[in-house]
Coordinates of C-alpha atoms and ligand atoms in Angstrom, one line a residue:
M1 CA 132.2 -180.3 29.7
T2 CA 129.4 -182.3 28.4
M3 CA 127.0 -180.9 25.8
K4 CA 124.2 -181.1 28.3
S5 CA 126.0 -178.9 30.7
K6 CA 126.9 -176.4 28.0
I7 CA 123.2 -176.2 27.1
A8 CA 122.2 -175.9 30.7
E9 CA 124.6 -173.0 31.1
Q10 CA 123.2 -171.2 28.1
V11 CA 119.6 -171.8 29.3
K12 CA 120.5 -170.2 32.6
I13 CA 122.0 -167.2 31.0
A14 CA 119.2 -166.9 28.4
S15 CA 116.4 -167.1 30.9
G16 CA 117.9 -165.7 34.1
T17 CA 116.4 -168.5 36.2
E18 CA 117.2 -169.0 39.8
F19 CA 117.4 -172.8 39.4
S20 CA 120.8 -174.3 39.6
L21 CA 122.8 -175.6 36.7
G22 CA 122.5 -179.1 38.0
E23 CA 118.7 -178.9 38.1
I24 CA 118.5 -177.4 34.7
E25 CA 120.8 -180.1 33.3
S26 CA 118.8 -182.9 34.8
W27 CA 115.7 -181.7 32.9
I28 CA 117.4 -181.8 29.5
E29 CA 116.1 -184.6 27.3
K30 CA 117.5 -186.5 24.4
P31 CA 114.7 -187.0 21.8
K32 CA 114.6 -190.4 20.2
F33 CA 114.4 -188.9 16.7
S34 CA 116.6 -186.2 15.3
T35 CA 113.5 -184.6 13.7
M36 CA 112.7 -183.3 17.2
G37 CA 116.2 -182.0 17.9
D38 CA 119.3 -183.7 19.4
Y39 CA 118.5 -182.2 22.8
A40 CA 115.3 -180.7 24.2
F41 CA 114.6 -178.5 27.1
P42 CA 111.1 -178.5 28.7
C43 CA 110.3 -175.0 29.9
F44 CA 107.5 -175.9 32.3
R45 CA 109.3 -175.3 35.6
L46 CA 110.9 -172.1 34.5
A47 CA 107.5 -171.0 33.2
K48 CA 106.1 -171.3 36.7
E49 CA 109.0 -169.4 38.1
F50 CA 108.5 -166.5 35.8
R51 CA 104.7 -166.9 35.6
K52 CA 104.8 -167.1 31.9
A53 CA 103.3 -169.4 29.3
P54 CA 105.7 -172.2 28.6
H55 CA 105.6 -171.8 24.8
L56 CA 106.4 -168.0 25.1
L57 CA 109.3 -168.7 27.4
A58 CA 110.6 -171.4 25.0
G59 CA 110.4 -168.9 22.2
E60 CA 112.5 -166.4 24.2
I61 CA 115.1 -168.9 25.2
A62 CA 115.4 -170.2 21.6
Q63 CA 115.9 -166.6 20.4
A64 CA 118.6 -165.7 22.9
F65 CA 120.5 -169.0 22.6
T66 CA 124.0 -169.0 21.1
L67 CA 126.3 -172.1 21.1
K68 CA 128.8 -172.9 18.5
E69 CA 127.8 -176.6 18.2
I70 CA 124.1 -175.8 17.9
V71 CA 123.0 -174.8 14.4
R72 CA 119.4 -174.3 15.1
T73 CA 117.0 -173.9 18.0
E74 CA 113.3 -174.0 17.8
A75 CA 110.4 -173.6 20.3
A76 CA 107.8 -176.3 20.1
G77 CA 105.0 -176.9 22.6
G78 CA 106.8 -175.6 25.6
Y79 CA 110.1 -177.2 24.7
V80 CA 113.2 -175.7 23.2
N81 CA 114.6 -178.2 20.7
F82 CA 118.3 -177.9 19.9
Y83 CA 119.8 -179.2 16.6
L84 CA 123.5 -180.0 16.6
D85 CA 125.8 -179.0 13.8
L86 CA 126.3 -182.7 13.1
P87 CA 129.5 -182.5 11.0
L88 CA 131.1 -180.1 13.4
Y89 CA 129.9 -182.0 16.5
S90 CA 130.9 -185.4 15.1
A91 CA 134.4 -184.1 14.3
K92 CA 134.7 -182.8 17.8
V93 CA 133.5 -186.0 19.4
L94 CA 135.7 -188.3 17.2
K95 CA 138.7 -186.2 17.8
D96 CA 138.2 -186.3 21.5
V97 CA 137.9 -190.1 21.5
L98 CA 140.8 -190.8 19.1
S99 CA 143.1 -188.4 20.9
K100 CA 142.3 -189.7 24.4
G101 CA 142.0 -193.4 23.6
A102 CA 141.3 -195.3 26.8
D103 CA 141.3 -192.0 28.7
Y104 CA 138.2 -190.9 26.9
G105 CA 135.5 -190.2 29.5
R106 CA 138.0 -189.7 32.3
Q107 CA 136.9 -186.9 34.7
D108 CA 138.3 -185.2 37.7
L109 CA 135.3 -185.0 39.9
G110 CA 137.0 -187.0 42.6
K111 CA 140.4 -185.6 42.3
G112 CA 142.2 -185.7 45.7
K113 CA 139.4 -187.6 47.3
A114 CA 139.3 -191.2 48.5
I115 CA 136.6 -193.8 48.5
T116 CA 137.0 -197.1 50.2
M117 CA 135.3 -200.1 48.6
D118 CA 134.7 -203.2 50.8
L119 CA 134.1 -206.0 48.3
S120 CA 134.3 -209.7 47.8
S121 CA 135.1 -210.5 51.5
P122 CA 134.7 -214.3 51.6
N123 CA 134.9 -216.3 54.7
I124 CA 138.0 -218.5 55.1
A125 CA 137.5 -222.3 55.3
K126 CA 134.3 -221.9 53.4
P127 CA 133.6 -222.1 49.7
F128 CA 133.6 -218.9 47.7
S129 CA 129.9 -218.4 47.2
M130 CA 127.9 -216.9 44.4
G131 CA 127.1 -214.0 46.8
H132 CA 130.8 -213.3 47.1
L133 CA 131.1 -213.5 43.3
R134 CA 128.4 -210.9 43.0
S135 CA 130.1 -208.7 45.5
T136 CA 133.5 -209.1 43.7
V137 CA 132.1 -208.4 40.3
I138 CA 129.8 -205.5 41.2
G139 CA 132.4 -204.0 43.6
N140 CA 135.1 -204.2 41.0
A141 CA 133.0 -202.5 38.3
L142 CA 132.0 -199.7 40.7
A143 CA 135.6 -199.3 41.7
N144 CA 136.6 -198.9 38.1
V145 CA 133.8 -196.4 37.5
T146 CA 134.8 -194.4 40.6
E147 CA 138.4 -194.4 39.5
K148 CA 137.4 -193.2 36.1
L149 CA 136.0 -190.2 37.8
G150 CA 139.3 -189.4 39.4
Y151 CA 138.8 -190.8 42.9
N152 CA 141.4 -192.7 44.7
V153 CA 139.7 -196.0 45.3
I154 CA 140.9 -198.4 47.9
R155 CA 139.7 -201.9 47.3
I156 CA 139.4 -203.8 50.6
N157 CA 138.9 -207.5 50.9
H158 CA 137.5 -207.7 54.4
I159 CA 138.2 -211.4 54.8
G160 CA 136.0 -213.3 57.2
D161 CA 138.8 -214.8 59.2
W162 CA 137.7 -214.4 62.8
G163 CA 134.9 -215.6 65.0
T164 CA 133.6 -218.4 67.1
Q165 CA 133.4 -220.7 64.0
F166 CA 137.1 -221.1 64.1
G167 CA 136.8 -222.7 67.5
K168 CA 134.5 -225.2 65.9
L169 CA 136.8 -225.8 63.0
I170 CA 139.8 -226.4 65.2
T171 CA 137.8 -228.8 67.4
A172 CA 136.6 -230.7 64.3
Y173 CA 140.0 -230.8 62.8
K174 CA 141.6 -232.1 66.0
I175 CA 139.0 -234.9 66.2
W176 CA 138.4 -235.9 62.6
G177 CA 140.8 -234.0 60.4
S178 CA 143.7 -235.1 58.3
E179 CA 146.5 -232.8 57.3
E180 CA 147.0 -234.7 54.1
K181 CA 143.4 -234.2 53.0
V182 CA 143.3 -230.6 53.9
K183 CA 146.5 -230.0 51.9
K184 CA 145.1 -231.7 48.9
S185 CA 141.8 -229.8 48.7
P186 CA 141.7 -227.3 51.5
I187 CA 138.3 -225.6 51.3
P188 CA 136.1 -228.6 50.5
E189 CA 137.8 -230.5 53.3
L190 CA 137.6 -227.8 55.9
H191 CA 134.1 -227.1 54.9
K192 CA 133.3 -230.8 55.3
L193 CA 134.8 -230.8 58.8
Y194 CA 132.7 -227.7 59.7
V195 CA 129.5 -229.3 58.5
H196 CA 130.4 -232.5 60.3
F197 CA 130.9 -230.6 63.5
H198 CA 127.4 -229.2 63.4
E199 CA 125.9 -232.6 62.7
Q200 CA 127.7 -234.2 65.6
A201 CA 127.1 -231.3 68.0
E202 CA 123.3 -231.8 67.7
N203 CA 123.7 -235.0 69.8
N204 CA 126.8 -234.1 71.7
P205 CA 126.6 -230.6 73.2
S206 CA 129.9 -230.9 74.9
L207 CA 131.5 -230.3 71.4
E208 CA 130.2 -226.8 71.6
D209 CA 131.9 -226.3 74.9
E210 CA 135.1 -227.6 73.4
A211 CA 134.8 -225.2 70.5
R212 CA 134.2 -222.3 72.8
E213 CA 137.3 -223.4 74.7
W214 CA 139.4 -223.4 71.5
F215 CA 138.2 -220.1 70.4
K216 CA 139.1 -218.6 73.7
R217 CA 142.6 -220.1 73.4
L218 CA 142.8 -218.6 69.9
E219 CA 141.9 -215.2 71.2
D220 CA 144.4 -215.6 74.0
G221 CA 147.2 -216.4 71.5
D222 CA 147.6 -220.0 72.3
K223 CA 150.3 -221.3 70.0
E224 CA 148.6 -224.4 68.7
A225 CA 145.3 -222.6 68.1
V226 CA 147.0 -219.8 66.3
T227 CA 149.2 -222.1 64.1
L228 CA 146.1 -224.0 63.0
W229 CA 144.1 -220.8 62.3
Q230 CA 147.0 -219.4 60.3
W231 CA 147.2 -222.5 58.3
F232 CA 143.5 -222.5 57.5
R233 CA 143.7 -218.9 56.6
E234 CA 146.7 -219.4 54.3
V235 CA 145.3 -222.3 52.3
S236 CA 142.0 -220.6 52.0
L237 CA 143.5 -217.4 50.6
E238 CA 145.5 -219.4 48.2
A239 CA 142.4 -221.0 46.9
F240 CA 140.6 -217.7 46.7
S241 CA 143.5 -216.2 44.8
E242 CA 142.9 -218.7 42.0
V243 CA 139.4 -217.3 41.6
Y244 CA 140.7 -213.7 41.6
K245 CA 143.3 -214.7 39.1
K246 CA 140.6 -216.0 36.8
L247 CA 138.6 -212.9 37.2
D248 CA 141.7 -210.7 37.0
I249 CA 140.7 -208.7 40.0
S250 CA 143.1 -207.5 42.7
F251 CA 142.8 -205.7 46.0
D252 CA 144.7 -202.9 47.9
S253 CA 144.1 -204.5 51.2
Y254 CA 143.4 -207.9 52.7
N255 CA 142.8 -206.5 56.1
G256 CA 140.1 -208.9 57.3
E257 CA 138.2 -209.3 60.6
A258 CA 141.2 -210.6 62.5
F259 CA 143.2 -207.5 61.6
Y260 CA 141.0 -205.6 64.0
N261 CA 141.5 -207.8 67.0
D262 CA 143.9 -205.4 68.7
K263 CA 141.6 -202.4 67.8
M264 CA 138.6 -203.7 69.6
D265 CA 139.3 -202.4 73.1
D266 CA 139.3 -198.9 71.8
V267 CA 135.9 -199.3 70.3
I268 CA 134.5 -200.8 73.5
A269 CA 136.1 -198.0 75.5
V270 CA 134.5 -195.3 73.3
L271 CA 131.1 -196.9 73.6
E272 CA 131.6 -197.2 77.3
D273 CA 132.6 -193.5 77.7
E274 CA 129.6 -192.4 75.8
G275 CA 127.4 -194.5 78.1
L276 CA 126.0 -196.5 75.2
L277 CA 126.9 -200.0 76.4
E278 CA 124.2 -201.9 78.3
E279 CA 124.1 -205.3 79.9
S280 CA 121.7 -207.8 78.4
E281 CA 121.7 -211.3 79.6
G282 CA 125.4 -211.0 80.4
A283 CA 126.3 -209.7 77.0
R284 CA 127.0 -206.0 76.2
V285 CA 124.8 -204.3 73.6
V286 CA 124.0 -200.9 72.2
R287 CA 120.3 -200.3 72.3
L288 CA 118.8 -198.9 69.2
D289 CA 115.1 -198.8 70.2
E290 CA 114.7 -195.2 69.1
E291 CA 116.0 -196.0 65.7
G292 CA 113.5 -198.9 65.5
L293 CA 116.3 -201.4 65.3
P294 CA 117.2 -204.4 67.4
P295 CA 120.1 -203.9 69.8
C296 CA 123.6 -204.2 68.3
L297 CA 125.6 -207.0 70.0
I298 CA 129.1 -205.8 70.9
Q299 CA 130.5 -208.2 73.3
K300 CA 129.5 -211.7 74.4
R301 CA 129.2 -212.9 77.9
D302 CA 132.7 -214.5 77.6
G303 CA 134.3 -211.3 76.4
A304 CA 134.4 -212.4 72.8
T305 CA 133.7 -209.6 70.2
L306 CA 131.4 -209.9 67.2
Y307 CA 131.1 -209.2 63.5
A308 CA 129.6 -205.8 64.3
T309 CA 132.3 -204.9 66.8
R310 CA 134.9 -205.7 64.1
D311 CA 133.0 -203.6 61.5
L312 CA 132.9 -200.7 64.0
A313 CA 136.7 -200.9 64.5
A314 CA 137.2 -201.2 60.7
A315 CA 135.1 -198.1 60.1
F316 CA 137.2 -196.0 62.5
Y317 CA 140.4 -197.5 61.1
R318 CA 139.4 -196.8 57.5
K319 CA 138.4 -193.2 58.3
R320 CA 141.8 -192.6 60.0
E321 CA 143.9 -194.4 57.4
Y322 CA 142.2 -193.3 54.2
S323 CA 140.1 -190.3 55.3
F324 CA 137.5 -191.5 52.9
E325 CA 134.8 -189.3 51.4
K326 CA 132.5 -192.3 51.1
S327 CA 133.0 -195.8 52.5
L328 CA 131.2 -198.4 50.5
Y329 CA 130.2 -202.0 51.4
V330 CA 129.3 -204.2 48.6
V331 CA 127.4 -206.9 50.5
G332 CA 124.2 -208.8 49.8
N333 CA 120.7 -207.7 50.8
E334 CA 120.6 -210.1 53.7
Q335 CA 123.0 -207.9 55.7
S336 CA 120.9 -204.8 55.5
L337 CA 120.1 -204.9 59.1
H338 CA 123.8 -205.2 60.1
F339 CA 124.7 -202.1 58.1
K340 CA 121.8 -200.2 59.5
Q341 CA 122.9 -201.0 63.0
L342 CA 126.5 -200.1 62.2
K343 CA 125.5 -196.7 61.0
A344 CA 123.1 -196.2 63.9
V345 CA 125.7 -197.0 66.5
L346 CA 128.1 -194.5 64.8
K347 CA 125.4 -191.9 64.8
K348 CA 124.8 -192.4 68.5
L349 CA 128.4 -191.6 68.9
N350 CA 127.8 -188.4 67.1
I351 CA 130.2 -189.4 64.3
A352 CA 129.6 -186.9 61.5
W353 CA 130.8 -189.2 58.8
A354 CA 128.4 -192.0 59.7
E355 CA 126.3 -190.8 56.8
D356 CA 129.2 -191.5 54.4
L357 CA 128.9 -195.2 55.0
V358 CA 126.9 -196.8 52.1
H359 CA 125.7 -200.3 51.9
I360 CA 125.6 -201.3 48.3
S361 CA 123.3 -204.2 48.5
F362 CA 122.4 -206.7 45.9
G363 CA 120.0 -209.6 45.2
M364 CA 120.6 -213.3 45.0
M365 CA 122.0 -215.6 42.4
L366 CA 119.3 -218.1 41.6
K367 CA 119.5 -221.5 39.8
D368 CA 116.2 -223.1 38.8
G369 CA 114.4 -220.5 40.8
K370 CA 116.3 -221.4 44.0
K371 CA 119.2 -219.7 45.8
M372 CA 122.6 -221.1 44.6
S373 CA 123.8 -222.1 48.1
T374 CA 126.9 -223.6 49.6
R375 CA 125.1 -225.2 52.5
K376 CA 125.3 -228.8 53.4
G377 CA 126.2 -231.2 50.6
K378 CA 125.0 -228.9 47.9
I379 CA 128.3 -227.0 47.2
V380 CA 128.4 -225.1 44.0
L381 CA 132.1 -224.7 43.5
L382 CA 132.6 -221.4 41.9
E383 CA 135.8 -222.4 40.2
E384 CA 134.0 -225.2 38.5
V385 CA 131.3 -222.9 37.2
L386 CA 133.9 -220.6 35.8
E387 CA 135.8 -223.5 34.2
Q388 CA 132.6 -224.7 32.6
S389 CA 131.8 -221.3 31.2
M390 CA 135.3 -221.1 29.7
A391 CA 134.9 -224.6 28.2
L392 CA 131.6 -223.7 26.6
A393 CA 133.1 -220.5 25.2
E394 CA 135.9 -222.5 23.7
E395 CA 133.4 -224.8 22.0
A396 CA 131.5 -221.8 20.6
I397 CA 134.7 -220.2 19.3
K398 CA 136.0 -223.3 17.7
E399 CA 132.8 -223.5 15.8
K400 CA 132.6 -219.9 14.8
N401 CA 136.3 -219.3 14.0
P402 CA 138.3 -222.5 13.7
N403 CA 141.4 -220.7 12.5
L404 CA 141.6 -218.3 15.5
K405 CA 145.1 -218.3 17.0
E406 CA 144.8 -217.6 20.7
K407 CA 141.7 -219.7 21.3
Q408 CA 142.4 -220.5 25.0
Q409 CA 143.0 -216.9 25.8
V410 CA 139.9 -215.7 23.9
A411 CA 137.8 -218.5 25.5
H412 CA 139.0 -217.2 28.9
A413 CA 138.0 -213.7 28.1
V414 CA 134.6 -214.7 26.7
G415 CA 133.8 -217.3 29.3
I416 CA 134.6 -215.2 32.3
G417 CA 133.2 -212.0 30.6
A418 CA 129.9 -213.8 30.0
V419 CA 129.5 -214.6 33.7
M420 CA 130.4 -211.1 34.7
F421 CA 128.3 -209.3 32.1
H422 CA 125.3 -211.5 33.0
D423 CA 125.7 -210.4 36.6
L424 CA 126.2 -206.7 35.8
K425 CA 123.5 -206.1 33.2
V426 CA 120.6 -206.1 35.6
F427 CA 120.2 -203.6 38.4
R428 CA 122.1 -205.1 41.3
Q429 CA 119.0 -205.2 43.6
N430 CA 117.4 -207.7 41.3
D431 CA 118.0 -211.4 41.6
V432 CA 120.1 -213.0 38.8
H433 CA 119.1 -216.2 37.2
F434 CA 122.2 -218.3 36.6
E435 CA 122.0 -220.0 33.2
L436 CA 125.3 -220.6 31.5
K437 CA 123.7 -221.3 28.1
D438 CA 121.9 -217.9 28.1
M439 CA 124.9 -215.9 29.1
L440 CA 127.1 -217.4 26.5
R441 CA 124.9 -216.7 23.5
F442 CA 126.4 -214.4 20.9
E443 CA 123.1 -212.8 20.3
G444 CA 121.0 -210.7 22.6
E445 CA 122.1 -208.8 25.7
T446 CA 125.2 -210.8 26.5
G447 CA 128.9 -210.2 27.1
P448 CA 129.9 -212.2 24.1
Y449 CA 127.6 -210.1 21.9
V450 CA 129.4 -206.9 22.9
Q451 CA 132.8 -208.5 22.7
Y452 CA 131.9 -209.9 19.2
A453 CA 130.8 -206.5 18.0
H454 CA 134.1 -205.0 19.2
A455 CA 136.1 -207.8 17.5
R456 CA 134.2 -207.4 14.3
A457 CA 134.9 -203.7 14.2
C458 CA 138.6 -204.4 14.9
S459 CA 138.7 -206.8 12.1
I460 CA 137.3 -204.3 9.6
L461 CA 139.9 -201.8 10.8
R462 CA 142.6 -204.4 10.3
K463 CA 141.5 -205.0 6.8
A464 CA 141.4 -201.3 6.0
E465 CA 144.9 -200.9 7.4
A466 CA 146.1 -203.8 5.3
E467 CA 144.7 -202.0 2.3
E468 CA 146.7 -199.1 3.5
E469 CA 144.2 -196.3 3.4
A470 CA 141.8 -195.1 5.9
S471 CA 143.1 -194.5 9.4
T472 CA 145.4 -191.7 8.1
S473 CA 142.4 -189.5 7.3
E474 CA 142.2 -186.3 9.4
T475 CA 139.1 -185.7 11.6
V476 CA 137.7 -183.0 9.4
A477 CA 134.0 -182.3 9.8
P478 CA 132.6 -185.5 8.2
A479 CA 130.0 -184.0 5.8
A480 CA 128.9 -187.5 4.8
F481 CA 127.5 -188.3 8.2
G482 CA 123.7 -189.0 8.3
E483 CA 121.2 -190.4 10.6
A484 CA 123.0 -193.8 11.1
E485 CA 126.3 -192.1 12.0
R486 CA 124.5 -189.5 14.1
A487 CA 123.1 -192.2 16.4
I488 CA 126.6 -193.6 17.0
V489 CA 128.1 -190.2 17.5
M490 CA 125.5 -189.3 20.1
K491 CA 125.9 -192.6 21.9
I492 CA 129.7 -192.2 22.0
S493 CA 129.3 -188.6 23.2
A494 CA 127.0 -189.8 26.1
Y495 CA 129.8 -191.9 27.6
D496 CA 130.8 -189.5 30.3
E497 CA 127.2 -188.9 31.3
V498 CA 126.7 -192.7 31.6
I499 CA 129.7 -193.0 33.9
Q500 CA 128.3 -190.2 36.1
E501 CA 125.0 -191.9 36.3
A502 CA 126.5 -195.3 37.1
F503 CA 128.4 -193.5 39.9
A504 CA 125.5 -191.5 41.2
E505 CA 123.3 -194.6 41.6
W506 CA 126.1 -197.1 42.3
D507 CA 124.7 -199.0 39.3
P508 CA 127.1 -200.7 36.9
S509 CA 124.1 -202.0 34.9
K510 CA 124.0 -198.5 33.3
I511 CA 127.4 -199.2 31.7
A512 CA 126.4 -202.7 30.6
K513 CA 123.3 -201.3 28.9
Y514 CA 125.3 -198.6 27.3
A515 CA 127.7 -201.2 25.9
I516 CA 124.8 -203.2 24.5
D517 CA 123.3 -200.1 22.9
L518 CA 126.5 -199.1 21.3
A519 CA 127.2 -202.7 20.0
Q520 CA 123.7 -202.8 18.6
L521 CA 124.1 -199.4 16.8
F522 CA 127.4 -200.6 15.4
N523 CA 125.9 -203.9 14.1
Q524 CA 123.0 -202.1 12.5
Y525 CA 125.4 -199.6 10.9
Y526 CA 127.6 -202.3 9.6
A527 CA 124.7 -204.2 8.2
H528 CA 123.4 -201.2 6.2
T529 CA 126.4 -199.2 5.3
H530 CA 129.3 -199.8 3.0
I531 CA 132.6 -199.3 4.7
L532 CA 135.4 -201.3 3.2
N533 CA 134.0 -201.2 -0.3
E534 CA 132.9 -197.5 -0.2
E535 CA 134.4 -195.9 -3.3
D536 CA 134.7 -192.3 -2.1
K537 CA 138.0 -192.3 -0.2
D538 CA 137.0 -189.4 2.1
V539 CA 133.7 -190.9 3.1
K540 CA 135.3 -194.3 3.7
G541 CA 138.0 -192.6 5.8
Q542 CA 135.4 -190.9 8.0
R543 CA 133.4 -194.1 8.5
L544 CA 136.6 -195.9 9.5
L545 CA 137.3 -193.2 12.0
L546 CA 133.9 -193.6 13.5
L547 CA 134.5 -197.4 13.7
K548 CA 137.8 -196.8 15.4
A549 CA 136.2 -194.5 18.0
T550 CA 133.5 -197.2 18.5
T551 CA 136.0 -199.9 19.3
I552 CA 137.7 -197.6 21.8
V553 CA 134.5 -196.9 23.6
L554 CA 133.3 -200.5 23.5
K555 CA 136.5 -201.7 24.9
E556 CA 136.6 -199.1 27.5
S557 CA 133.0 -199.8 28.6
L558 CA 133.9 -203.5 29.0
R559 CA 137.0 -202.6 30.9
L560 CA 134.9 -200.6 33.4
L561 CA 132.9 -203.8 33.9
G562 CA 136.0 -205.8 34.4
I563 CA 135.7 -207.6 31.1
K564 CA 138.3 -208.1 28.4
A565 CA 137.8 -207.2 24.8
P566 CA 139.7 -209.5 22.5
E567 CA 140.5 -208.1 19.1
E568 CA 139.8 -211.3 17.3
M569 CA 137.1 -213.8 18.2
Ligands
LIG1 N1 132.5 -212.1 55.3 C1 131.1 -211.5 55.2 C2 130.2 -212.6 54.6 O1 130.6 -213.4 53.9 C3 131.0 -210.3 54.4 C4 131.8 -209.1 54.9 C5 131.4 -207.8 54.3 N2 132.1 -206.7 54.7 C6 132.0 -206.2 56.0 N3 132.8 -205.2 56.3 N4 131.1 -206.6 56.8 O2 129.0 -212.6 55.0

């Protein structure tokens, strides 16, 4: 139970209010300065409820309040300010962190419940784009946060492996392709063929007919078409898995669009039974006029199904298979309409769980103010970007710490972590400006900054251990703790609240900001407080315990973001 919820409970008892615990808790503030209390409760809403003056009500609540961890309450200007018993509270928080380790902050809110997370989901035979990187990184962080709250999270990579584009690809491959070249560098080669097809088709429309023909054959299970498609798929997935390996991200399911091929008839039958399908220029659509949306295209004139049809089938399948409480789709802003239509169609079918589908949308990755795109010749190969980031990290590390042993490994953690952190530290709806130099700085709001703070704290702890004191001290109430320690203790104790907020708003930037704050507090502390050369053994021991707890929470925050925390840098 968090301190805030304990206070909320007491406020409810002390005042007898009708407001819910959740509401009361949401009003509790954390004053910036401890001179105004560690927590404060504004009494204005309750004052209205009881038709009392806020300052009088504040006085009454302050009077009636009893909580072990709170040494003093005071009423001030319509607020009740709560002062923690710092030594007692610090001891409790540190004990909690040190005994739980990486499990600190774990909650059971989601026990026995499942959430599906549709993330990454690149299209085969196409380069892994920056948009897919964003989806992968944001989705993975949200999945980690959700798991931390006790949910069973199913990470689904809804691979784009079906659609008329494969007719085009097969056509192009048959005319211009070379097996050798595709084997050598699959995705760039297949992508080239695809682009070439479009260039040629402009002057030669019969190519489009041929492509339609090939796609039809593919749908009918023609051996040659299927074999080629399978091969394209396989080599693409191999290439993607290199990216996932670098990012150290894995999935529970690779059921992509093609997986739903044999589940389409059911969807169409249901829509038909409900009388929702209408003819429109030979195609079949679900009209969504009342919802203020354009019609959702379900089946083309030639019988072929579409992206939306496959997503409908996937939604039903996931509900059946995982009986999710929420079904999340981490996909860029540009698909908002698609997901609105998807939900609208389900609602027309009177599906109660339609509301549980959530589109977690995000902004673009920009380079020099423009979208980093994979179109035409301008391919930004994600792997190259990641390699570059690791190389820059290695340079920086060599300069900073030439004697470091596992340089490559650390450079990997820092290089990849920098890219991920840079993506995650801003609210996902905002665009991200891609600038490797910025993200790799060891100062400011970067991944390396947080990692470095963690490594630094680890190094102090190592030295202390070498001096054979310290870490043995018991977590007795640390009487020596003052304002500097208080700030760190309060930050550490807010960890579970931050996880809840990140979850409630599907916003991993909350965790990233938290990690920066904690790293900053630690750096300030370290700059102004003696630790290793503190003479008083007890005081030194308590400070080291605080450091130990800080490393645990920093490392765990980074882990939630999908980022490694090397112990030496
Ligand atoms: N493959 C799609 C794309 O790259 C993203 C798929 C997202 N997931 C979904 N269930 N529609 O645009």
